Coordinates of C-alpha atoms in Angstrom, one line a residue:
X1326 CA 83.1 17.4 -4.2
X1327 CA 85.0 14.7 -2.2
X1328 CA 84.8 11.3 -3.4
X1329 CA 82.7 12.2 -6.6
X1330 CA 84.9 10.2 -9.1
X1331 CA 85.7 7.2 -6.5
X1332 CA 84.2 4.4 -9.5
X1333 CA 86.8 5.7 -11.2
X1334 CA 89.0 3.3 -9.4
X1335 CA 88.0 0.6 -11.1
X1336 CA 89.8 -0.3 -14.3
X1337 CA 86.6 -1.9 -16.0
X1338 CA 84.4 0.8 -14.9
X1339 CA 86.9 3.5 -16.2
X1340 CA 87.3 1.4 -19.4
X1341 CA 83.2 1.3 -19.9
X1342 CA 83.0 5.4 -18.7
X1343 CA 85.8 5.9 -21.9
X1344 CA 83.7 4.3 -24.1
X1345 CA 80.6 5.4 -23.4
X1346 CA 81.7 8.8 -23.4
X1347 CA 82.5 8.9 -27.2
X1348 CA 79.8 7.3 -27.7
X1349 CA 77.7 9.5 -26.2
X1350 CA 79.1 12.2 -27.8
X1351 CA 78.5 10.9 -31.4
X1352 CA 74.9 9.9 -29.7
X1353 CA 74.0 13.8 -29.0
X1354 CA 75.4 14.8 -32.6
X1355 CA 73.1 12.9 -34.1
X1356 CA 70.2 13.7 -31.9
X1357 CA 70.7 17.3 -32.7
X1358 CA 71.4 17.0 -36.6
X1359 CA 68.4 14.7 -36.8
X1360 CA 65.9 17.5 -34.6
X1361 CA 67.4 20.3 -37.0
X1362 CA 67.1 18.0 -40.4
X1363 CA 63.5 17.8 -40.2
X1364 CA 62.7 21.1 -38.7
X1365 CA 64.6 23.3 -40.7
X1366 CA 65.2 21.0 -44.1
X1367 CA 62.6 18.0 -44.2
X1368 CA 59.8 20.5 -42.9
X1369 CA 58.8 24.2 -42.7
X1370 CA 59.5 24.4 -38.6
X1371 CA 56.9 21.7 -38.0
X1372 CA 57.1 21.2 -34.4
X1373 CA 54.5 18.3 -34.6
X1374 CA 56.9 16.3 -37.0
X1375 CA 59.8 16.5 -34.8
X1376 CA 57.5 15.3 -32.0
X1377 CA 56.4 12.1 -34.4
X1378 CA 60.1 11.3 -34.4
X1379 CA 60.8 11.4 -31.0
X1380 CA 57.7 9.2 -30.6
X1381 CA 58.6 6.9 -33.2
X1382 CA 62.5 6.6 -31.7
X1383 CA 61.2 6.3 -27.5
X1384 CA 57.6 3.9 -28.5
X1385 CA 59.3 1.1 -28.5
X1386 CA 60.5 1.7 -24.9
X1387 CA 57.0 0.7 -24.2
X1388 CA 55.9 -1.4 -26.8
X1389 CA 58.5 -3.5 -26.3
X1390 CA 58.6 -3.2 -22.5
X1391 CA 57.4 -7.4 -21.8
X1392 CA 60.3 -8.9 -23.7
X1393 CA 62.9 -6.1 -23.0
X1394 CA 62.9 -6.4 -19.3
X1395 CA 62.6 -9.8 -19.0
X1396 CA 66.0 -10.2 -21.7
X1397 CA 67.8 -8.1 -19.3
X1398 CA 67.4 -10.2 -16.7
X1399 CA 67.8 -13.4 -18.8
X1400 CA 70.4 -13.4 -21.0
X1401 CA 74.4 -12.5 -21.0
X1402 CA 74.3 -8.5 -20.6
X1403 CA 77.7 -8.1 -22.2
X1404 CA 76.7 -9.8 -25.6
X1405 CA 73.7 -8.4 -25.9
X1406 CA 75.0 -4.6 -25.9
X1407 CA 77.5 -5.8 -28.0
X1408 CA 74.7 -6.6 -30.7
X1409 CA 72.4 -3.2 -30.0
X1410 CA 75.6 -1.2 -30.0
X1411 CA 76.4 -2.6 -33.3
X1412 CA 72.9 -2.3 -34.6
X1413 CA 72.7 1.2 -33.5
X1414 CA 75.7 2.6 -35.1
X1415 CA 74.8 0.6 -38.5
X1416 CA 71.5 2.4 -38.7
X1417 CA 73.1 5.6 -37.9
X1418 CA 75.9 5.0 -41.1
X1419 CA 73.3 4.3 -43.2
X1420 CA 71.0 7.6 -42.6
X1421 CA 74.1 9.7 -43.0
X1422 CA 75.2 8.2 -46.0
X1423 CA 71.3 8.7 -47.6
X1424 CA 71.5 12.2 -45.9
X1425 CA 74.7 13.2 -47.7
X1426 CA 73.4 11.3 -50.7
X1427 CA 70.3 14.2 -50.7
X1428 CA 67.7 11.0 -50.9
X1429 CA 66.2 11.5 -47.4
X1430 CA 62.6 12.7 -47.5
X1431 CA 60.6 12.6 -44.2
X1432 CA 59.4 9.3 -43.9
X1433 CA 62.5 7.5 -43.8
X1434 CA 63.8 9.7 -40.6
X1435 CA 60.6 8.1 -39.5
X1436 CA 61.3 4.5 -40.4
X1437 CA 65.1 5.2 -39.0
X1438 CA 64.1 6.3 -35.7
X1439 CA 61.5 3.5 -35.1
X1440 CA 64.3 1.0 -36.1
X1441 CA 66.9 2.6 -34.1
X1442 CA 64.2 2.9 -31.2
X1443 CA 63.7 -0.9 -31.1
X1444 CA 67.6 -1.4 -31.1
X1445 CA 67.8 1.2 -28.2
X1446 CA 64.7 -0.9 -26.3
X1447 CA 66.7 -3.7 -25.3
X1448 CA 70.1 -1.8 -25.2
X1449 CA 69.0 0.8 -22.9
X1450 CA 67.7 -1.2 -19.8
X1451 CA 70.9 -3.7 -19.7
X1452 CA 72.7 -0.6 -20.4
X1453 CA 71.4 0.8 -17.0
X1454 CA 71.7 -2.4 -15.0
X1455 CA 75.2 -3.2 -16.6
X1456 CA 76.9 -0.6 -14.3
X1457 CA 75.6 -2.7 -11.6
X1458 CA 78.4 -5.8 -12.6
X1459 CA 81.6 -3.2 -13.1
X1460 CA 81.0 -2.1 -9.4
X1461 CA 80.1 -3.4 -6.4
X1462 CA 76.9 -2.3 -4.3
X1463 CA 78.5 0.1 -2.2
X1464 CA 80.0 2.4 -5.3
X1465 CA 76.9 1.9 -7.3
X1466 CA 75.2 5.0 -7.1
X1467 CA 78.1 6.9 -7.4
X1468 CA 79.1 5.1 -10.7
X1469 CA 75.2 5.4 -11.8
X1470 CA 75.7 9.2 -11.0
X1471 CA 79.0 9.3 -12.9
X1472 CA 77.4 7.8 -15.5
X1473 CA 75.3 10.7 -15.8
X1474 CA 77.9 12.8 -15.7
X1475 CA 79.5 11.1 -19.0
X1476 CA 76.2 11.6 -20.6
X1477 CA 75.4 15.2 -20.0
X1478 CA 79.1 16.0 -20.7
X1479 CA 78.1 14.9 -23.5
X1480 CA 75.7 16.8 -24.5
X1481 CA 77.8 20.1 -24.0
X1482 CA 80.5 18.7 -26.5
X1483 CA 78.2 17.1 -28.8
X1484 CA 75.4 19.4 -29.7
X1485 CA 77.8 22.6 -30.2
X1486 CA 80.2 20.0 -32.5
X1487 CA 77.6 18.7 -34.5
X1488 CA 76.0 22.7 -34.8
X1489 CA 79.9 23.5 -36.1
X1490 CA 80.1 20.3 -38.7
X1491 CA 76.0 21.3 -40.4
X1492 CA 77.0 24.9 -40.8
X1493 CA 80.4 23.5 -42.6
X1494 CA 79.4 20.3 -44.6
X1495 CA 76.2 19.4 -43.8
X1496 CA 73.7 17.7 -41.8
X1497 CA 74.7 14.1 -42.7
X1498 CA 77.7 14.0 -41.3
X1499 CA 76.9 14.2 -37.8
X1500 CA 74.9 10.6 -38.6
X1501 CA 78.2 9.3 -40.1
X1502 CA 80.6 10.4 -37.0
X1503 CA 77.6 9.2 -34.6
X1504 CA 77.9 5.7 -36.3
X1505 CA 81.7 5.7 -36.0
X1506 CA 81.5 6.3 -32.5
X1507 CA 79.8 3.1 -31.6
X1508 CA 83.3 1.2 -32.1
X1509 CA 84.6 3.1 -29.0
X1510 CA 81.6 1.1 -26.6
X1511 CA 82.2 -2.5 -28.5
X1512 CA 85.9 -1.9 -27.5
X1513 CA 85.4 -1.5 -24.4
X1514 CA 83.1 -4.1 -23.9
X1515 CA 85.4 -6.6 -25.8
X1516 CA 88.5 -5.4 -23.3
X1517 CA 86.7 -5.5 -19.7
X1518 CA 88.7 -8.0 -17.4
X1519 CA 85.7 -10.8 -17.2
X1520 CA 87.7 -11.9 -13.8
X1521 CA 86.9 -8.3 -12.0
X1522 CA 83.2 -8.1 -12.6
X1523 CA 80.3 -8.2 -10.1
X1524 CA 77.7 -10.7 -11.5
X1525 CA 74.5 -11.1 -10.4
X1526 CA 71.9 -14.0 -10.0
X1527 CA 70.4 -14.6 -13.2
X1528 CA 66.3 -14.4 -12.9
X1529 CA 64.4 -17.5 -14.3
X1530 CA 61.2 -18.3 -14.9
X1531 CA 58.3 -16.9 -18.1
X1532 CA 59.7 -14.9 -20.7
X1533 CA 57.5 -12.3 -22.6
X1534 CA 54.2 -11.3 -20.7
X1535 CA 54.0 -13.4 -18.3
X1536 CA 57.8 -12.1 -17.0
X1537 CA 57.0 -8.6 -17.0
X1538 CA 53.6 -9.3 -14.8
X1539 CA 55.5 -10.6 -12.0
X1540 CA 57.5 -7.0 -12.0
X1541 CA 54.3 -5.3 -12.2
X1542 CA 53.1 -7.2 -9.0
X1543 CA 56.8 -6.4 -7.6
X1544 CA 55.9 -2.9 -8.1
X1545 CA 52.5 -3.1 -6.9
X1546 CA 53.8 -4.5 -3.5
X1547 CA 55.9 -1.2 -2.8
X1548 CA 54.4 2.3 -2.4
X1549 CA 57.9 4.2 -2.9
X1550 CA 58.2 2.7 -6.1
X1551 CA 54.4 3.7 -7.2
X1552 CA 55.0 7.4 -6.5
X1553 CA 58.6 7.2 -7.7
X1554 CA 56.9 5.9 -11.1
X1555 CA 54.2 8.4 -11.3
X1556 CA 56.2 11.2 -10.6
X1557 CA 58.0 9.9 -13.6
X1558 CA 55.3 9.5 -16.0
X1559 CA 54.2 13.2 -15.1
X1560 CA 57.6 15.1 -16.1
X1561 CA 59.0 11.8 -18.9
X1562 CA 55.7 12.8 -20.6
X1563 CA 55.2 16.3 -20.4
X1564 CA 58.2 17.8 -19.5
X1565 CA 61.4 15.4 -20.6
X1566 CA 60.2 16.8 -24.5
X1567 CA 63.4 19.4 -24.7
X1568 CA 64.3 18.8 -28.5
X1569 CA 60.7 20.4 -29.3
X1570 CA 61.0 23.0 -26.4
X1571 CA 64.4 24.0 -27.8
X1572 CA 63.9 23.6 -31.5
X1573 CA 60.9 26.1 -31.4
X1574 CA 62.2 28.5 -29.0
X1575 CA 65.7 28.5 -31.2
X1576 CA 64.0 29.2 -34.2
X1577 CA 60.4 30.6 -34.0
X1578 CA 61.5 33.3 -31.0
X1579 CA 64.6 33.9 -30.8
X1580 CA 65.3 33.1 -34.9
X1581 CA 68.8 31.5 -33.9
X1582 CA 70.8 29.4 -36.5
X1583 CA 72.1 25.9 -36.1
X1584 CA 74.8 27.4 -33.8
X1585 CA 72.4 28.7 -31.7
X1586 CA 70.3 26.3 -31.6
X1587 CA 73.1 24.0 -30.5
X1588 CA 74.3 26.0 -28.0
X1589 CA 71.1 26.1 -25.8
X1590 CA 71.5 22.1 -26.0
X1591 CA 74.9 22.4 -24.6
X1592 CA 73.9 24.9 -22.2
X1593 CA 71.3 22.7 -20.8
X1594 CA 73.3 20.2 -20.5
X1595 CA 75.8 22.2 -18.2
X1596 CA 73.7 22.5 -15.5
X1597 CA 72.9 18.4 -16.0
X1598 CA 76.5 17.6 -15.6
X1599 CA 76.4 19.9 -12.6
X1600 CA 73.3 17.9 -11.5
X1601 CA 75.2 14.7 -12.1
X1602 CA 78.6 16.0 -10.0
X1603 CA 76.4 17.0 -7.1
X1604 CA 74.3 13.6 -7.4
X1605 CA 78.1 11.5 -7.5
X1606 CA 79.7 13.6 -4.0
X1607 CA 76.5 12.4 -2.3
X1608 CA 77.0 9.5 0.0
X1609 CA 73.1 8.3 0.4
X1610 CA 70.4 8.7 -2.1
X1611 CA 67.0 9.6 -0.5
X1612 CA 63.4 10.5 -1.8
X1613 CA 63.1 13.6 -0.8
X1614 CA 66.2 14.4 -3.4
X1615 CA 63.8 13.2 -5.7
X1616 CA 60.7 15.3 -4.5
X1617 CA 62.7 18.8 -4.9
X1618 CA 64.2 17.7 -8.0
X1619 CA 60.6 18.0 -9.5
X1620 CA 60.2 20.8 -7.7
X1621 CA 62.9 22.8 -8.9
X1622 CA 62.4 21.2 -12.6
X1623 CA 58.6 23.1 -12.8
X1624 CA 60.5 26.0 -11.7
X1625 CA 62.8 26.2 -14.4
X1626 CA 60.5 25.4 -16.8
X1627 CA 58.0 27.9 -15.7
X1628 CA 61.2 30.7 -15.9
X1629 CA 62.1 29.3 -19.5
X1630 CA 58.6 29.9 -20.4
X1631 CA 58.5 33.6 -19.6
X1632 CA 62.4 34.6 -20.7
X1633 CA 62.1 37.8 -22.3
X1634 CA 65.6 37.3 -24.3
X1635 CA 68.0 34.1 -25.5
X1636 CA 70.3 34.6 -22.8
X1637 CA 67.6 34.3 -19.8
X1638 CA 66.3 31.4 -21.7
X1639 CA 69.6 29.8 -21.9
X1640 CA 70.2 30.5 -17.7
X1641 CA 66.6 29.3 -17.2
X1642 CA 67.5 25.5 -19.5
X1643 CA 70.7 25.3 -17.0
X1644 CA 68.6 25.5 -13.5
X1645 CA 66.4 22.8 -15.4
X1646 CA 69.1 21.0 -16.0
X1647 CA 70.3 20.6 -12.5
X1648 CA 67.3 19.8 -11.7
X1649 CA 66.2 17.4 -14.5
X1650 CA 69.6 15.4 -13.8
X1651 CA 68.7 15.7 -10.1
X1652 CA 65.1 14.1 -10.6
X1653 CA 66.2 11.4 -13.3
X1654 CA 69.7 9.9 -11.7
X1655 CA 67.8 9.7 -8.2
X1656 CA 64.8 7.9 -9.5
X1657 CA 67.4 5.9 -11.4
X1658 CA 69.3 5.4 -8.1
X1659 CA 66.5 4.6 -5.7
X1660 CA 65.2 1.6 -8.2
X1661 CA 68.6 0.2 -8.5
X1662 CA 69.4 0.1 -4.7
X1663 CA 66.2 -1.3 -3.2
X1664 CA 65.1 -3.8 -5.9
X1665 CA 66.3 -7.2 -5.6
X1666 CA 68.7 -8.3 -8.5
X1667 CA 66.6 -10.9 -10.2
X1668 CA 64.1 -8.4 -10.8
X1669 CA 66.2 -5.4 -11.2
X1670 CA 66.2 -5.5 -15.0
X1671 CA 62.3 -5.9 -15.0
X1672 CA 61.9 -2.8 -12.7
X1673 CA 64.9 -0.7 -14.5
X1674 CA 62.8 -2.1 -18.0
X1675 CA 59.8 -0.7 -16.7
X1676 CA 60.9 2.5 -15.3
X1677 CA 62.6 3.1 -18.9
X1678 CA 59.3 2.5 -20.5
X1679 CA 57.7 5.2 -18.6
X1680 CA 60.8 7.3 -19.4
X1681 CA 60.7 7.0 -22.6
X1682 CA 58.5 4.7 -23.7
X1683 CA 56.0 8.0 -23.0
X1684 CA 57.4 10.3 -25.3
X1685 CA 54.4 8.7 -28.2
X1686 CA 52.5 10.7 -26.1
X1687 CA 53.5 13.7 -24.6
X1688 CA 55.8 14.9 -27.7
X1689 CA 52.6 15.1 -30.3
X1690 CA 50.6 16.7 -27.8
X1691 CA 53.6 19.0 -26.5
X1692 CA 54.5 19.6 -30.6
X1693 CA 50.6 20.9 -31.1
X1694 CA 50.9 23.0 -28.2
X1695 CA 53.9 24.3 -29.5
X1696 CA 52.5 24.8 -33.4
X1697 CA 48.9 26.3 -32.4
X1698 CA 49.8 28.2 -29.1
X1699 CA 53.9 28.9 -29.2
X1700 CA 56.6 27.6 -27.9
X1701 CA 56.1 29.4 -24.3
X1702 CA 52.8 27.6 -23.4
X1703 CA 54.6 24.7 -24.4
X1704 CA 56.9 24.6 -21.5
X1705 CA 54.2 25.8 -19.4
X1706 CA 53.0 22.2 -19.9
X1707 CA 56.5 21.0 -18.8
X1708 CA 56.1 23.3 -16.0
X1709 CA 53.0 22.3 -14.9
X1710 CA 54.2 18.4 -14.5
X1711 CA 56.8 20.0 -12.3
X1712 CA 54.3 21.0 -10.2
X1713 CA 51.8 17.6 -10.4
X1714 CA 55.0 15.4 -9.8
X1715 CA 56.1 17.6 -6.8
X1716 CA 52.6 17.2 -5.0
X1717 CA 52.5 13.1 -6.0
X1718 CA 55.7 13.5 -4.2
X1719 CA 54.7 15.3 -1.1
X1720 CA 51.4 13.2 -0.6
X1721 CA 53.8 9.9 -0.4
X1722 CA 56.5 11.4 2.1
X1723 CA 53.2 12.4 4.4
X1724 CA 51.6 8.8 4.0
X1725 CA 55.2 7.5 5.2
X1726 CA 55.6 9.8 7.8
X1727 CA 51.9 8.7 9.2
X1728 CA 52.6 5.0 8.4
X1729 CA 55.9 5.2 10.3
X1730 CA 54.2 6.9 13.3
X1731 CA 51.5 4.4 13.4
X1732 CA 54.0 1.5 13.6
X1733 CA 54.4 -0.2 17.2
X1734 CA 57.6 0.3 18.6

């Protein structure tokens, strides 16, 4: 893969990817301890309760969605991840300590992931835009795919760690070593060479509503990002709900420990980093990427669905990965490239809202699927927005086509 680490090259990007890395790390320990706290310790394998978690921790992508945005776009990008970051890992030392403490019931995972969602709201879309300032245009989507990359790495090192540290002293832990982890991104922030960076215009104008509306009639203006956002919706809502389709597969089919069940996270996220190599070597991003990425996606759901043993399911969560990755970076890509930069944190604000703003609800629904029908049909749900995003996909490339062959010459 020629070229595929060519961000690299630049010593505040390479700073950032360091930190970010442990963070994410720490980030997937906690995501996994938390899933397996209240399925297997807080609740008798309630799928619907894990779901009300991950609805409580990605709402406020949405709720927030008219102020997040428009901060992004406002405000110094730098400072303000230097405050979320902070927040984050605060909440996260405080959950382990009350975890370790044995004081945690149910309710206050709930109250902890709403409070750490809000944090995350206005972190995650100056998080995505950031990258944008550490490069210039031309390596953007390859540091956007590398980025990736540092996430879903990730995920194989942090799920298995934090399966290894609950089967030898306990679930809390995982919070604690997630909250340590945030020092790692407020370093790097603090140490980036201020001289070297790329910065943008700042936007001006309302804040609040009245911001976000003038994205939404930015969005409204462009049919590529229309379909790119309701292709989206489809698979962030009914298929991006892998904690439930995992959990329940881990433990009501297979009847896997916390080892197990953290191994199929990691194994997922092999095929994502694989995704995320193959999405950094590329040299253009197109939309048709994006259209067999959600092809492929309902594909490997459809094959997780029906795997008759753990080992085919974990084969058929790596081909979902690739694609998942595949689907996610280029939508992620294609809205950072062809937006203009004032509005760019709007946009990114907005396609993060749909991403994960969602989850409140596709995760219940996807949860009671899981509890009243079994895991299986649940990922046929996820397969089936595969599908629907793949023909949303395909209807815009043949409108583009037609409009392009209408057009005078």
């Amino acid at each position: 893969m020629p070229g595929a680490f060519r961000s690299l090259r630049s010593y505040n990007y390479r700073l950032w990817a360091a930190g970010c890395l442990v963070s994410n790390v720490g980030t997937w320990m906690q995501r996994t301890a938390q899933d397996w706290l209240v399925l297997t310790e807080l609740t008798h394998h309630n799928a619907s309760a894990v779901g009300t978690v991950m609805a409580l921790q990605f709402g406020p992508q949405l709720l927030l969605l008219p102020w997040t945005g428009w901060v992004a776009d406002h405000v110094d990008q730098r400072k303000l991840m230097m405050v979320t970051q902070a927040a984050m890992g605060l909440l996260a030392l405080a959950l382990g300590v009350m975890t370790i403490a044995g004081v945690v019931v149910l309710w206050h995972v709930y109250v902890f992931a709403f409070l750490f969602g809000c944090a995350a709201a206005f972190d995650a879309p100056v998080r995505q835009t950031f990258v944008a300032q550490l490069v210039d245009d031309a390596e953007l989507p390859n540091a956007v795919a590398l980025n990736s990359t540092s996430f879903n790495a990730a995920r194989m090192v942090g799920p298995a760690a934090a399966g290894l540290l609950i089967a030898g002293v306990g679930t809390g832990w995982a919070f604690l070593v997630n909250g340590l982890s945030y020092v790692a991104v407020l370093c790097s922030l603090a140490w980036l060479r201020k001289d070297e960076l790329h910065p943008h215009p700042r936007a001006h104008g309302s804040a609040g509503g009245r911001g976000m509306l003038n994205g939404l009639r930015y969005v409204a203006r462009r049919p590529d990002l229309i379909a790119l956002l309701v292709m989206l919706f489809l698979i962030a809502t009914f298929g991006l709900n892998f904690p439930i389709f995992i959990g329940t597969m881990a433990v009501s089919v297979f009847h896997t420990d916390a080892r197990g069940y953290s191994l199929l996270s990691s194994t997922m996220a092999v095929g994502s980093v694989v995704g995320a190599l193959l999405a950094a070597s590329r040299e253009r991003t197109q939309f048709s990427t994006l259209v067999v990425g959600a092809g492929v996606f309902g594909v490997g759901c459809a094959l997780a669905a029906v795997s008759p043993g753990y080992f085919w399911f974990a084969a058929a969560l790596a081909l979902t990965g690739v694609a998942g990755l595949t689907f996610t970076n280029t939508s992620n890509s294609l809205i950072q490239l062809s937006t203009e930069p004032a509005m760019r944190g709007r946009v990114m604000a907005l396609r993060l809202g749909i991403a994960l703003g969602t989850t409140p609800i596709g995760a219940p629904i996807v949860g009671w699927v899981a509890d009243h029908a079994g895991p299986r049909w649940a990922l046929g749900v996820a397969a089936a927005s595969g599908v629907a995003a793949l023909a949303v996909g395909l209807r815009y490339l043949a409108s583009a086509r037609q409009r392009s062959a209408t057009q005078p010459r």
